[in-house]
Amino acid sequence: MEKGKIQVTVEDIFPVIKKFLYSDNEIFIRELVSNATDAILKLKTLINLGKINKKIDDLIIEIVIDKENKILKIIDNGIGMTKKEVKKYINKIAFSGAEEFLRKYKDQNNEYIIGNFGLGFYSSFMVSDKVEIISKSYKDSEDAIHWICDGTTNFSIKNIANPGSGSGTEIILHINDSSKEFLEENKIKELLIKYCKFMPIPIKLGEREVNNPYPIWKKNPINVKDEEYINFYKELYPLQIADPLFWIHLNIDHPFNLTGVLFFPKIKNQIEIQRDKIQLYKNQVYVTDNLEGIVPDFLNLLKGVIDSPDIPLNVSRSYLQSESSVKQISGYITRKVAEKLENMCKNNREDFEKNWEDIKIIIEYGMISDSNFYSKAKKFALYPDINNQYFLLEEYIKKANKFKNNKIICFYTSNIENQNSYIETIKNKGYIILLLDSPIVGHLLQKIEMDYKNINFFRVDSDQIDKILKNNKKIYNLSKEEIKILENILKQNIDNHKFLIKIEDLSDFSLPFIITVPEFIRRMKEISMTGNNMFNSKSKYNLIVNKNHKLIKKIINEKDLKTQKNLIKNSLHLIMLSQNLLTGKELTDFIYNSFEMLSK
C-alpha cells in the first residue's frame, strides 16, 4: 500500500475547502453525481469512436444507502481511473481531468462534460468522516484501485483485485454524525430531484430511476407538441395550477451555446415574489435559480429553464462570474423574447390581445428597466381603451386629437368605476380614453413622454383636464366683488390643511367642485408605491371650484349661514365620496344627514 499527502499549496487550505468552498453542504450530491455523469459521458465518447465495445444503454448511475453502517455510495459504470489518474486528478486539488479529456478529443461532441472533478469531489468531506474511492479503468491492462482519505491531507492508495465486471467508479461516503439526514432515502431523493433531475445519464435510487435524461429543452422544437411543453411546465412546477399562456424555446450555438424554454405564466397586475423561478443548468446539471446577470430583472417574472455550457461559474458552481459572455447571453435572451412577442402581435393579434392583461406587467416592467427591450417593445406593446379596443402606440397617435403646436394629449383612466364621472365628461367631448391600470404605469408614461416630446399623458382626474378642454362660454360671470365673497366663504368652511383651493373659470359641463391631484404629484405617489420613495404623503389635494356653475352662484347669494355651510359641506362630501376620500366620522355623518334630508 502506498501512502502520501494530498498536494495543496498550503496544508491549512484543506479544511477551508471542506467547509467553506460550497454555500450549502447538500451540494455534495450534485458534485459527485456530476462527476459520475462525466465519467460515463467520457466512456460514451470512446464507445462512439469505436475504441471500446460496450452498450451505451447499459450506462447508469446508482445511489445506494446503507443506513446501518452510515454509508452512502455513488456508483457509476463509466470510464474509471487508473492508479496514476487518481494521483493526478484526486490528489492534486483543482486539476481538471475533464479539461484534459476535452483537449484530447476536442473534435468530438463533448458538450456534456462538466469538468472540475478534483475540486468538486472534495465537497464529499463536508458530510463525511472518511471517503473511499474504488475505481477500475476501462483499460483492461490496469488494476482496480482503492483510495482512502480520513478528511485530513493524508491518504492511502493500493491496487486491488477487479471488484466486478467492466469499468467504473464507486465513491463511498462514511457519513458523519452531524449529517445523518443524508442517510434518509427521502432526503437523497429530494436532492436528486433538485440538482440532478435532468442529468443526461439515468440515475437509480433503490429500484426507481429518479431523473429525466432527455428534457424537452434539448429537443428540436419542431418535434415538440404543445402538450409536451405543458406537461414539462407541470413537471418543473408541480404546485402550479394554471397552464402557461405560451412559451419560447431557446436554441443557439453561436457565438455561445444555449438552450432552454421560457414560459409566460398568468401574472395580472401584481408583481409578487416569485417562488417558482427560472432554473439555470449547465449541461443539464442544476446550478441555481438566482439568475442575476444572466436574465434581465423583468424576465425573472417568467418561469422555465436555461441551460448553457458557456456560463462562467466559480469553483463551487454556485455563483456567476462577471464576464462578457454573461452579458451576451442576457442580450440574446432579451432579443429572443422580444422577437417572440412581436411575432405573436403581428401574426395573431386577436390572441395576443386576449393575453395582454396577463402579460402586460412583464412587458411594461421590461420597457422601463431595459432600454434595448423598450425600443423593440414599441412594435408590440398595447394600449387598450375603455371600450376594449387595443392600439399600438403609433396606431393610437394617428387617432388621437391634436392640440396646439401639434401636441398630442393622451387621456387615460386607471379605474373605470372610481373615475366614472371624469370619464363621462371627457368621453362626451369625443375623446379616446385609454385604460392604463398597472401599478408601474407611472414609470412607463414618464419614459414615453421623454421619448416622444410631443406626447403628454393625463389621467382623467388630473388638474389639467379642464384647462385642456376649456370652453370659453360663460354662463355665470362673477364680479370681482363676488369672487372675494366666495373666497371668504370657502376659507371659513373648508379645511385648508387638506385642500388647496383654486377658483377657476371652467367649462360649462364641469361639476361645481372637483378634487384633483396634480399629474406629476400623482405619478410620483404611484411610483413611490413600487419602491421609489419620492412622494411626500402630506401633499394636498386640489379642490377646484368652478365659478361658472349655478350652485356656486347659489352659495354666494345664500344669506342663511347654516344653509350656506350645509351646501358647501354636502357638495364637498359628495365629491369626496366619488373619490373614495370620505371615511371615518365624515362618512358616517354624511350618511346620517342624507337620510335625515330624505325623511323630511
mmCIF file of C-alpha atoms in Angstrom, residues 32 99 151 285 304 306 342 358 399 413 467 472 485-486 532 541-542 567 577 580:
data_model
loop_
_atom_site.group_PDB
_atom_site.id
_atom_site.type_symbol
_atom_site.label_atom_id
_atom_site.label_comp_id
_atom_site.label_asym_id
_atom_site.label_seq_id
_atom_site.Cartn_x
_atom_site.Cartn_y
_atom_site.Cartn_z
ATOM 1 C CA LEU A 32 -20.499 13.599 -7.027
ATOM 2 C CA GLU A 99 -10.424 19.781 -19.355
ATOM 3 C CA GLY A 151 -10.582 14.144 5.916
ATOM 4 C CA VAL A 285 -26.763 19.987 -14.112
ATOM 5 C CA GLY A 304 -38.628 27.803 -17.135
ATOM 6 C CA ILE A 306 -31.904 27.991 -19.274
ATOM 7 C CA GLU A 342 -43.501 40.826 -31.855
ATOM 8 C CA ASP A 358 -51.886 38.521 -18.188
ATOM 9 C CA LYS A 399 -56.275 58.603 -33.979
ATOM 10 C CA THR A 413 -58.054 56.174 -16.622
ATOM 11 C CA LYS A 467 -57.659 73.677 -18.854
ATOM 12 C CA ASN A 472 -64.865 79.935 -23.231
ATOM 13 C CA ILE A 485 -67.028 86.907 -1.176
ATOM 14 C CA LEU A 486 -66.641 83.356 -2.496
ATOM 15 C CA ASN A 532 -39.130 54.528 -5.173
ATOM 16 C CA TYR A 541 -55.389 67.609 -2.961
ATOM 17 C CA ASN A 542 -56.513 70.368 -5.265
ATOM 18 C CA LEU A 567 -74.487 73.467 0.778
ATOM 19 C CA LEU A 577 -67.295 60.184 -1.793
ATOM 20 C CA ASN A 580 -63.081 57.337 -2.038
#
